Short mmCIF file of C-alpha atoms and ligand atoms in Angstrom, two decimals:
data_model
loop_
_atom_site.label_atom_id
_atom_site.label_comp_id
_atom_site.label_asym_id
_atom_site.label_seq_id
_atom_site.Cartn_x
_atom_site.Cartn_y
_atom_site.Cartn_z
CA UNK A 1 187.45 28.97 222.51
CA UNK A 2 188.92 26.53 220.22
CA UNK A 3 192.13 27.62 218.27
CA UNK A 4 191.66 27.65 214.54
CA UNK A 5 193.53 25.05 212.97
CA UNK A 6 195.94 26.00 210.08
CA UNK A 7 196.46 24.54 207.08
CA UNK A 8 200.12 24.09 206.16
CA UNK A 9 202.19 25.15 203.93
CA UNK A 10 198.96 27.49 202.54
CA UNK A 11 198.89 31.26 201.14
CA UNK A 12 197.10 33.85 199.82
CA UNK A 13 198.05 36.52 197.92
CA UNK A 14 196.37 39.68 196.69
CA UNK A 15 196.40 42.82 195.28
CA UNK A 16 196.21 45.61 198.36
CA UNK A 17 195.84 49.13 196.88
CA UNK A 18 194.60 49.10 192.94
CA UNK A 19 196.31 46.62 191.21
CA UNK A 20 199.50 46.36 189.25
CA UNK A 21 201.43 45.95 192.62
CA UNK A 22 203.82 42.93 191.06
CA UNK A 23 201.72 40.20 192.46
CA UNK A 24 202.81 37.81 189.67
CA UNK A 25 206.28 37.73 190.41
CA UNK A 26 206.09 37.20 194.01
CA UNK A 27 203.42 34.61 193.55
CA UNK A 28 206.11 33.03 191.14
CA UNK A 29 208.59 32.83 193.83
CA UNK A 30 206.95 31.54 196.31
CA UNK A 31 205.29 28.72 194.06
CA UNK A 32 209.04 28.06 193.09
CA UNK A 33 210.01 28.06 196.79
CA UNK A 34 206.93 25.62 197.56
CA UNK A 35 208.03 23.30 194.94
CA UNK A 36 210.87 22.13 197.04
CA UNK A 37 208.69 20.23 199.40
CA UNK A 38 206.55 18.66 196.75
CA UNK A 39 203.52 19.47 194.45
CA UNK A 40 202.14 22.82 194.70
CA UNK A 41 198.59 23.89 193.52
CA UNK A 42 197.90 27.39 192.25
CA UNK A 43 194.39 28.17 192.22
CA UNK A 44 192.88 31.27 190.72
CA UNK A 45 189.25 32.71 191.41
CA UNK A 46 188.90 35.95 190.01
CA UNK A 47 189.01 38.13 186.78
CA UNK A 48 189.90 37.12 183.46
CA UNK A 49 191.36 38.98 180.39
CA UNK A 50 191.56 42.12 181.87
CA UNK A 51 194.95 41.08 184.78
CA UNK A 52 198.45 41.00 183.79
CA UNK A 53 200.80 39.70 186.09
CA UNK A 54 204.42 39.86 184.71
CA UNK A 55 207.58 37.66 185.50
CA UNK A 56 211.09 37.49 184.63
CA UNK A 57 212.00 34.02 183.61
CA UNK A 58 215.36 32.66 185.07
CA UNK A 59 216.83 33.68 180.95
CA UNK A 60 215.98 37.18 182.31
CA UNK A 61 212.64 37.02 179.67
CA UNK A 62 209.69 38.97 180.79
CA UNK A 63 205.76 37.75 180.13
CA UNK A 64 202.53 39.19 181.10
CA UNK A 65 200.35 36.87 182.08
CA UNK A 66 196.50 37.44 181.57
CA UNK A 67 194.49 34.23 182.22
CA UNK A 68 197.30 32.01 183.53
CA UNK A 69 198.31 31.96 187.16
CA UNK A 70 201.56 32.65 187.61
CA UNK A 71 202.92 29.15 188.94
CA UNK A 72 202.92 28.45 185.28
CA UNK A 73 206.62 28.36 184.54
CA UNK A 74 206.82 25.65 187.62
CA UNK A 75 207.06 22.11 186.64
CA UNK A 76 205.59 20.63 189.94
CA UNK A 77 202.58 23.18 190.07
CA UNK A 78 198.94 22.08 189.05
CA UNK A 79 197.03 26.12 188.20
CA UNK A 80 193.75 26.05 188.45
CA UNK A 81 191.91 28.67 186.50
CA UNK A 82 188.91 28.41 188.89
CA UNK A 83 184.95 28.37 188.13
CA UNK A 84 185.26 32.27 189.45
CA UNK A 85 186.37 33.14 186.65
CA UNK A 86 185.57 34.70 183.24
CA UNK A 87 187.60 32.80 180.63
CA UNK A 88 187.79 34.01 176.95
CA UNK A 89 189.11 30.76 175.46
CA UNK A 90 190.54 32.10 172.18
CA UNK A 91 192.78 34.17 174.03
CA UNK A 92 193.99 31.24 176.47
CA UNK A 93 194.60 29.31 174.06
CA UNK A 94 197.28 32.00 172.74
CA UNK A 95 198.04 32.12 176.06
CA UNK A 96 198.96 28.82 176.34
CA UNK A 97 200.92 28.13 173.30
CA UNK A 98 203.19 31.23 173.93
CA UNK A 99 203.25 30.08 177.51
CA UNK A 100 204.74 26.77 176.10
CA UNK A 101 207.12 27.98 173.78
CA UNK A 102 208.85 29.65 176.47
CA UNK A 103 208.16 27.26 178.91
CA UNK A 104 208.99 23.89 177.25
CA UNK A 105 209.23 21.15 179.49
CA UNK A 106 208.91 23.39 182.51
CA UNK A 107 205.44 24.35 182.34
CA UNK A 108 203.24 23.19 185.04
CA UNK A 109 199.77 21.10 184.41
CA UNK A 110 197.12 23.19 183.96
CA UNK A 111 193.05 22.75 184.91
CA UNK A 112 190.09 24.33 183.77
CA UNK A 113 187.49 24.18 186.19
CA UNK A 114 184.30 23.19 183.77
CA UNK A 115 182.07 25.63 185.56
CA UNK A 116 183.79 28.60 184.80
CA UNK A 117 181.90 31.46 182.68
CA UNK A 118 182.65 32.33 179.14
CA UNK A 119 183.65 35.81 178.14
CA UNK A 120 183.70 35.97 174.88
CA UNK A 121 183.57 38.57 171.71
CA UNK A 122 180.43 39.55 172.16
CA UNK A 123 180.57 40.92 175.86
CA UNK A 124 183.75 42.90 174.15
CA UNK A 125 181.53 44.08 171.56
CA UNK A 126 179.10 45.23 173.97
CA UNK A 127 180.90 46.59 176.97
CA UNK A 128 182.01 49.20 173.82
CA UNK A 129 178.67 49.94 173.24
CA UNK A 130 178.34 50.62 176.73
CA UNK A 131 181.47 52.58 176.89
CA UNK A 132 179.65 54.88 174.35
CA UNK A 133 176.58 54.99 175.81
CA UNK A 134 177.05 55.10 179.88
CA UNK A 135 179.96 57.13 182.05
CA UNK A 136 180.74 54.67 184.46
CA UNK A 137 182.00 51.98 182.00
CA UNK A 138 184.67 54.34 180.56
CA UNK A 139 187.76 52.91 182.58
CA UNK A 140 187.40 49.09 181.58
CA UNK A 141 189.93 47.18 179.62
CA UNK A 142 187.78 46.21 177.25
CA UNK A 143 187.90 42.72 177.67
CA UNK A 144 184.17 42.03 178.54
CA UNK A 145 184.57 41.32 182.16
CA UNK A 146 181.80 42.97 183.64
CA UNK A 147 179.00 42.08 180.60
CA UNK A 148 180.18 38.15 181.36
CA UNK A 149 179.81 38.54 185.32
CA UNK A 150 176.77 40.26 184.23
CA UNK A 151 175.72 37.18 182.50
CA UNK A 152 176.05 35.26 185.69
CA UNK A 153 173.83 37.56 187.52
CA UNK A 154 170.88 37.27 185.01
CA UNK A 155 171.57 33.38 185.32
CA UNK A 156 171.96 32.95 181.59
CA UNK A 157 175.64 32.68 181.63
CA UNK A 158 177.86 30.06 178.69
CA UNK A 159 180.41 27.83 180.48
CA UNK A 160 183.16 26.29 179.83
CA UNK A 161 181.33 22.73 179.72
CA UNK A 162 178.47 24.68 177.43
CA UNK A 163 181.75 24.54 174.90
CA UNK A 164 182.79 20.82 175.48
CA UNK A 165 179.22 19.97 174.87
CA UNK A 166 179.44 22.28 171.67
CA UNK A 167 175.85 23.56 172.61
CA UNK A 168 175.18 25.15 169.63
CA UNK A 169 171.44 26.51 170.51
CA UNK A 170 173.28 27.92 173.42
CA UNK A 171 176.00 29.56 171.58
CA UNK A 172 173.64 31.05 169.02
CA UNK A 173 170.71 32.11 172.07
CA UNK A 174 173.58 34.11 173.22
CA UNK A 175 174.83 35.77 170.43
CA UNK A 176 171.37 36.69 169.41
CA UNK A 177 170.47 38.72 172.78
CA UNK A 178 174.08 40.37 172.40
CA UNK A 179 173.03 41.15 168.79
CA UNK A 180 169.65 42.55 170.37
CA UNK A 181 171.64 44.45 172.97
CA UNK A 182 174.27 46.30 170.59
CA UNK A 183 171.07 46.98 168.13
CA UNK A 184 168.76 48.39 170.46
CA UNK A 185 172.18 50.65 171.17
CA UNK A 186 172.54 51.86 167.82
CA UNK A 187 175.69 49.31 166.80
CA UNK A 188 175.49 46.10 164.76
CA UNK A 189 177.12 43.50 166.56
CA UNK A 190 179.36 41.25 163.85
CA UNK A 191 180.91 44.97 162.73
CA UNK A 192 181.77 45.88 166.12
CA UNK A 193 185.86 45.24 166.52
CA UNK A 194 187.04 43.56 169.46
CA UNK A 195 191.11 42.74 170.71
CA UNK A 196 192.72 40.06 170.52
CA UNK A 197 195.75 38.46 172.63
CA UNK A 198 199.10 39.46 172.03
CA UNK A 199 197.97 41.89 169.41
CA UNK A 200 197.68 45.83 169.05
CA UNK A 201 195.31 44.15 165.67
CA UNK A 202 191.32 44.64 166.38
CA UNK A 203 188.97 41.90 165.08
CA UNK A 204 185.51 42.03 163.96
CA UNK A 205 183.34 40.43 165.95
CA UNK A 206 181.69 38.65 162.48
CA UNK A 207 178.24 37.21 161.98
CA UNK A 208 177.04 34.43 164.16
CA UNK A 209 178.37 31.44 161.61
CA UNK A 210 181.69 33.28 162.11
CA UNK A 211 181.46 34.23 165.47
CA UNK A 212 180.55 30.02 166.38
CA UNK A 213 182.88 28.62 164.13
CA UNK A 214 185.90 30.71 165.66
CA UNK A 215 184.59 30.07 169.29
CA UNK A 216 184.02 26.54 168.72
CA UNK A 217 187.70 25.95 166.87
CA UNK A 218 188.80 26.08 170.59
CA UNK A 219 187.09 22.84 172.23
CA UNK A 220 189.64 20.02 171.14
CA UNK A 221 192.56 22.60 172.14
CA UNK A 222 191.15 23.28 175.40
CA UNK A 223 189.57 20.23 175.80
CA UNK A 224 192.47 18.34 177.79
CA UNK A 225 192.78 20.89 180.16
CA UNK A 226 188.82 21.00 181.53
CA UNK A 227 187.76 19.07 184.30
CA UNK A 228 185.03 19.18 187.08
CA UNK A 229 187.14 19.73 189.66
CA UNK A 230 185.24 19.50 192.52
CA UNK A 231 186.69 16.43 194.05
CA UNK A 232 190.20 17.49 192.72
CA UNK A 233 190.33 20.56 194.94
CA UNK A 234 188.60 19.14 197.88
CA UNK A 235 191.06 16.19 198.23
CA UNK A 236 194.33 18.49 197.38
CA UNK A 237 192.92 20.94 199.83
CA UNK A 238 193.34 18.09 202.10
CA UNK A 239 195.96 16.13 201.17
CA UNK A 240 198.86 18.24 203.32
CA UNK A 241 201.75 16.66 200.55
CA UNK A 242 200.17 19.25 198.31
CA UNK A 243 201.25 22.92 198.85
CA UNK A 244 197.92 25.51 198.07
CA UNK A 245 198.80 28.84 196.92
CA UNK A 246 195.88 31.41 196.12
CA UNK A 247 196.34 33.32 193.59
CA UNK A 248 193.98 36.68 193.33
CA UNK A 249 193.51 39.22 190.33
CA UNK A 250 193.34 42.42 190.44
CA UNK A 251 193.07 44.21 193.96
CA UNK A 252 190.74 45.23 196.79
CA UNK A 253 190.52 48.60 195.20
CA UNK A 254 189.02 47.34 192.58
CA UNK A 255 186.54 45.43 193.83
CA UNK A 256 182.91 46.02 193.08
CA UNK A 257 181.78 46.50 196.50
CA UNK A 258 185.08 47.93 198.12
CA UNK A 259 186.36 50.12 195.31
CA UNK A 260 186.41 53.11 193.87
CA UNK A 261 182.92 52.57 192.55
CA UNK A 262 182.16 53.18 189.67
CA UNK A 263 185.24 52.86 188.08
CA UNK A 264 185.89 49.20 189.97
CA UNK A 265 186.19 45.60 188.41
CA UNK A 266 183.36 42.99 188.41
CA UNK A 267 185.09 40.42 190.40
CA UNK A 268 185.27 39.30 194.15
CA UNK A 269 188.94 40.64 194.51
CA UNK A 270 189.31 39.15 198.37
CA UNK A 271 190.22 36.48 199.06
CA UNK A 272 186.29 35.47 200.29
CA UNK A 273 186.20 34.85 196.39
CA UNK A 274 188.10 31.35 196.74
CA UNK A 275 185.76 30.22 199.22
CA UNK A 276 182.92 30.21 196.71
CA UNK A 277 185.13 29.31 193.92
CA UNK A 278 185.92 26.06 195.55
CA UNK A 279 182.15 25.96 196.44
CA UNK A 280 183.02 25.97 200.37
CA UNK A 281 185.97 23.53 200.52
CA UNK A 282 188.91 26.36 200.62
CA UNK A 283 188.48 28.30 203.90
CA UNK A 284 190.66 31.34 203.61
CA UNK A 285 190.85 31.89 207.52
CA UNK A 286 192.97 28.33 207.80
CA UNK A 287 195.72 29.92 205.26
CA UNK A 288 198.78 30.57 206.69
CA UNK A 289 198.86 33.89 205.43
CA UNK A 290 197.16 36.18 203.44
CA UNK A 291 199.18 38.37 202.06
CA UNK A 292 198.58 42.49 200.60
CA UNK A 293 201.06 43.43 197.75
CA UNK A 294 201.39 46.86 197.67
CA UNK A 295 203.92 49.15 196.44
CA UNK A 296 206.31 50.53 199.10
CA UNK A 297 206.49 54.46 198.06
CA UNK A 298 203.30 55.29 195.68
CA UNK A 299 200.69 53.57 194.23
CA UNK A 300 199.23 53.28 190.62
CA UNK A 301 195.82 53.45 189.31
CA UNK A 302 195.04 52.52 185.78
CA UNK A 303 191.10 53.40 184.76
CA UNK A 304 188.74 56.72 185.27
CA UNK A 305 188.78 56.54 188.89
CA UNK A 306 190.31 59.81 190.78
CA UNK A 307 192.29 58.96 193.89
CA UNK A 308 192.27 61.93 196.31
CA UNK A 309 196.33 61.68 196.77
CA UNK A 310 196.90 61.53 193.03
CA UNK A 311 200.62 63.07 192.42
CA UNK A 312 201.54 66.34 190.35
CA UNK A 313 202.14 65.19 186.99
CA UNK A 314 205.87 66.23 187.08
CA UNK A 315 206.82 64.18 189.80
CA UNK A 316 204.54 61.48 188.75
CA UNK A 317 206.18 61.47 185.05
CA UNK A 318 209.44 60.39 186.57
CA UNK A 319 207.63 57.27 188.58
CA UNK A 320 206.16 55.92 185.44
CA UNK A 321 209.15 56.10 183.44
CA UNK A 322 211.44 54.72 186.11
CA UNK A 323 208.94 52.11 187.03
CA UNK A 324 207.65 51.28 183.74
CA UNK A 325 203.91 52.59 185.11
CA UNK A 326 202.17 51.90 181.84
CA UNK A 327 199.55 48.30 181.81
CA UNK A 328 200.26 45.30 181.06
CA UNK A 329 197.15 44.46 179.42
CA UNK A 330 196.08 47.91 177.86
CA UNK A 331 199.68 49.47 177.51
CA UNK A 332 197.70 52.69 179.09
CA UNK A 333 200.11 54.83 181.15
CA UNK A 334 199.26 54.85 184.67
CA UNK A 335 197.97 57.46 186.92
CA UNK A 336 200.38 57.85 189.65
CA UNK A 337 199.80 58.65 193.45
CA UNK A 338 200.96 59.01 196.89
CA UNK A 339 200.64 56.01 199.04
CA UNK A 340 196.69 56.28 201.19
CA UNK A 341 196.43 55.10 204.51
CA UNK A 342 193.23 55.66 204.85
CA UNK A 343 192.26 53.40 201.37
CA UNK A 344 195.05 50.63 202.24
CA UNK A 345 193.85 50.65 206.00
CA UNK A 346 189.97 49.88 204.53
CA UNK A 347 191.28 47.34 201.97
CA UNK A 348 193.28 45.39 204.88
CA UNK A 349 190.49 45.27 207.09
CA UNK A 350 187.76 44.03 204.26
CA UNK A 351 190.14 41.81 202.40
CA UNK A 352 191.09 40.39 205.76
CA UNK A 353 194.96 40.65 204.97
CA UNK A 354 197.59 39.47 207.36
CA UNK A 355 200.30 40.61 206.06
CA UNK A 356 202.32 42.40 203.38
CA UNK A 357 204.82 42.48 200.66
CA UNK A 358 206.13 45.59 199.53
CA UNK A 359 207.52 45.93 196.26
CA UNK A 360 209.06 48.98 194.36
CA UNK A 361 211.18 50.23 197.19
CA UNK A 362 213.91 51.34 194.87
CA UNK A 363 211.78 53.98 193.76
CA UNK A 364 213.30 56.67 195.78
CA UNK A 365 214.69 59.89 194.82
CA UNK A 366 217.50 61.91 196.57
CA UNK A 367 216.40 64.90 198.63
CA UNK A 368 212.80 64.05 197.63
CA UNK A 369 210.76 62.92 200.64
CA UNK A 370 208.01 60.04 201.00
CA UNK A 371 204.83 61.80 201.15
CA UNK A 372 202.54 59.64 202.53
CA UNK A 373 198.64 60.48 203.52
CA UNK A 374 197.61 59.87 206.89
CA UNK A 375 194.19 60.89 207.18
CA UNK A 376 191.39 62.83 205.74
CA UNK A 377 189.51 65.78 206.17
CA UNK A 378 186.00 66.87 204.73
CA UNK A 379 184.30 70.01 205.82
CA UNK A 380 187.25 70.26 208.78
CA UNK A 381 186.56 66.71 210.27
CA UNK A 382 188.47 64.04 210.18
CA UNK A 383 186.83 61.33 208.34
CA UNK A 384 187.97 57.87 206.98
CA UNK A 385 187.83 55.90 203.33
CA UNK A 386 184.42 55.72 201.72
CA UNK A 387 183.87 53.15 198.74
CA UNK A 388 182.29 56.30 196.75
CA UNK A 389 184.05 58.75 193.87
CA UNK A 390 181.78 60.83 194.26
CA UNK A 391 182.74 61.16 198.64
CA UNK A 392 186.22 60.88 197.76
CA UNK A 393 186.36 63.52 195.77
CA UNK A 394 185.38 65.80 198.24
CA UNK A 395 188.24 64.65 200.45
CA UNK A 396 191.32 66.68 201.48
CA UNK A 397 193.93 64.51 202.65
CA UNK A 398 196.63 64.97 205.22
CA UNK A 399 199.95 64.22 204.30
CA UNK A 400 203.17 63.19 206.62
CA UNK A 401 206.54 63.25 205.01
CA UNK A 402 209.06 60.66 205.73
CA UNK A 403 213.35 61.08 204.72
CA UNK A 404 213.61 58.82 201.74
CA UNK A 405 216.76 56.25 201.69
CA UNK A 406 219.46 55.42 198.97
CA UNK A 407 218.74 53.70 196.14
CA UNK A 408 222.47 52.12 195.60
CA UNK A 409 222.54 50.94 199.13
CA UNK A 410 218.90 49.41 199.24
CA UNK A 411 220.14 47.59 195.68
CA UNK A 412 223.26 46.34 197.43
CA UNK A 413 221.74 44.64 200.46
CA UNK A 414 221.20 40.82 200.33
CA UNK A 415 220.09 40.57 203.42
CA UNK A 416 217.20 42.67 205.47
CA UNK A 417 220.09 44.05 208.24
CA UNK A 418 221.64 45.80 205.21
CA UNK A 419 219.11 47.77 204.33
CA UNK A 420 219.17 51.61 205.01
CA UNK A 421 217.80 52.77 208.24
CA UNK A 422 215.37 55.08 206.72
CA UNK A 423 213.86 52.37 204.81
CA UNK A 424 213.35 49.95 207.76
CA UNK A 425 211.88 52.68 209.83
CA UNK A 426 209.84 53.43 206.75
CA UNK A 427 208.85 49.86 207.03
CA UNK A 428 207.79 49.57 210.69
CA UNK A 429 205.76 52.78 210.46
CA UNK A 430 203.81 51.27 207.37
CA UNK A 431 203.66 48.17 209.23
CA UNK A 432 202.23 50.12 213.01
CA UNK A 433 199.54 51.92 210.54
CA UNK A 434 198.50 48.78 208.78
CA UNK A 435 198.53 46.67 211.68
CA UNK A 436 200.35 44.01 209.52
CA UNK A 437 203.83 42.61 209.57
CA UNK A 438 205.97 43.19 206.28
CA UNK A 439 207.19 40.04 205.25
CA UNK A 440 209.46 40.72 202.48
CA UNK A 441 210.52 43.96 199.89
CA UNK A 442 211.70 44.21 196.72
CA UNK A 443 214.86 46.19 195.54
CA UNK A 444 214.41 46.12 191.81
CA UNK A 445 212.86 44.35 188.74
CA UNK A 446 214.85 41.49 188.55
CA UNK A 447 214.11 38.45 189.79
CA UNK A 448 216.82 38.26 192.78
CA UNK A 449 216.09 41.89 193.70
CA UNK A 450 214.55 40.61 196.56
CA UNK A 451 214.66 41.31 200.77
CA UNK A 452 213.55 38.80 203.68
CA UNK A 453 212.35 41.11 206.77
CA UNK A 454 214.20 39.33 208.96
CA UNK A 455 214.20 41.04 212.01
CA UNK A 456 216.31 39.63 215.72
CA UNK A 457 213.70 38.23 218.37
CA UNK A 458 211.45 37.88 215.03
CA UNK A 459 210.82 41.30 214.91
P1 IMP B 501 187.40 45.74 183.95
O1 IMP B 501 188.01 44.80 184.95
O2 IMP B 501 187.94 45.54 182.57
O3 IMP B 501 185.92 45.74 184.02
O4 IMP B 501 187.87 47.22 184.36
C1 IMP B 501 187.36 47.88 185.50
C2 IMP B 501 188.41 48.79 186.12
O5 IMP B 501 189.42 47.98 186.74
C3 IMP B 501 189.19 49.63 185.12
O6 IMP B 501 189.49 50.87 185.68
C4 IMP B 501 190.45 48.89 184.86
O7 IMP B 501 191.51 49.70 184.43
C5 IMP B 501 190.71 48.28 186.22
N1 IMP B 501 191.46 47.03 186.14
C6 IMP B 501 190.99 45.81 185.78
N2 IMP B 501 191.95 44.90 185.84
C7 IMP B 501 193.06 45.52 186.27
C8 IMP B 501 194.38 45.08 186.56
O8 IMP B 501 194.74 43.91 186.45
N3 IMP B 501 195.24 46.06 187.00
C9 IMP B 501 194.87 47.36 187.19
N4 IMP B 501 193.65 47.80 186.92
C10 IMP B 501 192.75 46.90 186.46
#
């Protein structure tokens, strides 16, 4: 059989467990590290409003990102916020002119893919009615994700070029069947308050004069940053001087079809979701790598969803303090729990991940062992990860515990050979579970804090 060819100097990067994994800063390194060899093109699929992916700027600053990708802060990257996603404009535009204040001439060129989906005020508006009226809503973030994906699926959706074209008609068709929607729930649409970026302040959604007016005061300031970028991706995608770095949004646990469902995200969260993005031109299996982020020790969970490893409070209060568990989007704390083999074994083999990067391994206590489940039980059998809450809750899982390592020593090592011995052997079990090779760690929050696995003979 013929060997598949790979693209150089290509990878992917996602979310492995349930987002909140510190995607975003690894992305940001490797973009920077790309950037020695030439231009580098960031291209995001997925989400919207609802991600934050946070980096420490070289000043030792800290942003969330929401709708950026985080190459942004590289001068020779092109992002691409890509036609899979949902973009609420008002809020990029914030987005961007923070970006660029702290950015200056470092900020990389950004695209808008023309064909990406609105999501806008009113799918805010009414994912609240929703959150009043249904269960399974009750964990979003608010931002109108699902209501806009939603849009897609009825095939009535705005996009971005609906804007550039200032399609009125369109814009007002839409906000009447969202005024229909929250009416026939009980709520009047232009009173219903919505958030807006980089503010705790909520906003009313207004009447349709007001709701237009604000929508449309975005086109010229978005306007130089929309494109049809079909050709564009096709001939970077090609063009092997260009670097191609995927970056996804949220995480395989999330995902509508692999998550926790209900409590999951609209989005494709694998990194299948670039292929139609880039309507067949990216093919994920040519990437070098495609990479699982996933926190070494525990994992987080922000939302409704109950994980079946989720950790006694006390224990789990010192996690989120220490690691600063609390979202970047919603400020919500986050539920905290111990790492799932079974869940981060499903999500590797359905988001088809090569390989991993694990961060928070500093977040080790003395004494305190890694408890880590192995397996599950239901009724006395052994039985695996289920994309159900309602099958997962009826799970009992089976825990192994593993010596933990020191903190100082981890913190002190530049180079992987430093590292404690529990913590590599940590490493290789996570790595004979997953099936995956562990291509780097990191120590700490900063930016440096940082480990190669580097291991003699390659491994
Ligand atoms: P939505 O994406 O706003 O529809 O929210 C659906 C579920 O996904 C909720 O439980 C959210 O908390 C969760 N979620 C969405 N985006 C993120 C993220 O970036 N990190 C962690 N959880 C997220």
């Amino acid at each position: 059989m013929k060997k598949m060819k790979i693209r150089k100097r290509s990878v992917g990067y996602c979310g492995g467990a349930f987002g909140d994994e510190g995607k975003g800063r690894v992305v940001d390194e490797k973009v920077n590290h790309l950037a020695k060899f030439g231009p580098v093109i960031v291209f995001r699929d997925n989400g919207g409003a609802n991600a934050g992916h946070t980096i420490e700027l070289e000043n030792g600053t800290r942003v969330a990102l929401h709708q950026l990708p985080s190459g942004i802060f590289c001068q020779e990257a092109i992002v691409i916020l890509g036609k899979g996603m949902v973009i609420h404009p008002n809020d990029l535009v914030s987005e961007i002119e923070k970006v660029r204040t702290l950015a200056g001439t470092k900020m990389s060129r950004i695209m808008v893919d023309e064909m990406a989906v609105l999501s806008l005020d009113t799918h805010r508006a009414y994912e609240f009615c929703l959150k009043k009226w249904e269960e399974g809503g009750k964990g979003s973030t608010g931002r109108g994700i699902s209501p806009a994906y939603a849009d897609v699926l009825y095939r009535h959706p705005l996009r971005i070029r609906d804007l550039m074209r200032n399609d009125k008609e369109k814009i007002d068709k839409h906000y009447k069947l969202y005024e229909a929607f929250a009416s026939g729930l009980g709520e009047k649409l232009e009173k219903i308050k919505v958030p807006v970026f980089g503010s705790d302040e909520m906003i009313n959604v207004g009447t349709l004069d007001v709701f237009r007016d604000r929508l449309l005061a975005t086109k010229n300031k978005l306007e130089p940053y929309v494109a049809d970028l079909g050709h564009f991706i096709r001939n970077t995608w090609r063009n092997m001087s260009y670097s191609f770095v995927i970056e996804k949004s949220q995480a395989v646990g999330l995902d509508y079809r692999y998550g926790v469902y209900p409590d999951v995200t609209a989005s494709d969260t694998t990194f299948e979701g670039a292929v139609a993005a880039s309507e067949g031109v990216i093919d994920v299996n040519k990437l070098e790598k495609r990479v699982g982020v996933i926190k070494a020790t525990y994992m987080s969970s922000v939302g409704s969803r109950i994980l079946p490893t989720v950790m006694e409070e006390k224990r789990a209060v010192k996690i989120r303090e220490d690691a600063n568990e609390y979202g970047a989007t919603t400020k919500r704390p986050r539920g905290i729990a111990y790492l799932d083999l079974p869940a981060l074994k499903f999500y590797r083999k359905v988001g088809k991940i090569t390989s991993y990067v694990l961060t928070h391994m500093d977040i080790v206590y003395k004494g305190e062992a890694i408890k880590v489940c192995v397996g599950y039980k239901k009724n006395n059998e052994t039985v695996e990860y289920r994309p159900d809450q309602e099958f997962l809750l009826e799970v009992t899982p089976e825990y192994r515990e593993f010596p933990s390592w020191s903190k100082v020593k981890l913190q002190k090592a530049k180079k992987y050979d430093e590292i404690p011995i529990e913590a590599k052997r940590f490493i290789r079990f996570l790595e004979k579970e997953l099936r995956a090779r562990v291509l780097m760690i990191t120590t700490g929050p900063k930016r440096n804090q940082t480990v190669v696995v580097k291991r003699k003979n390659n491994y």
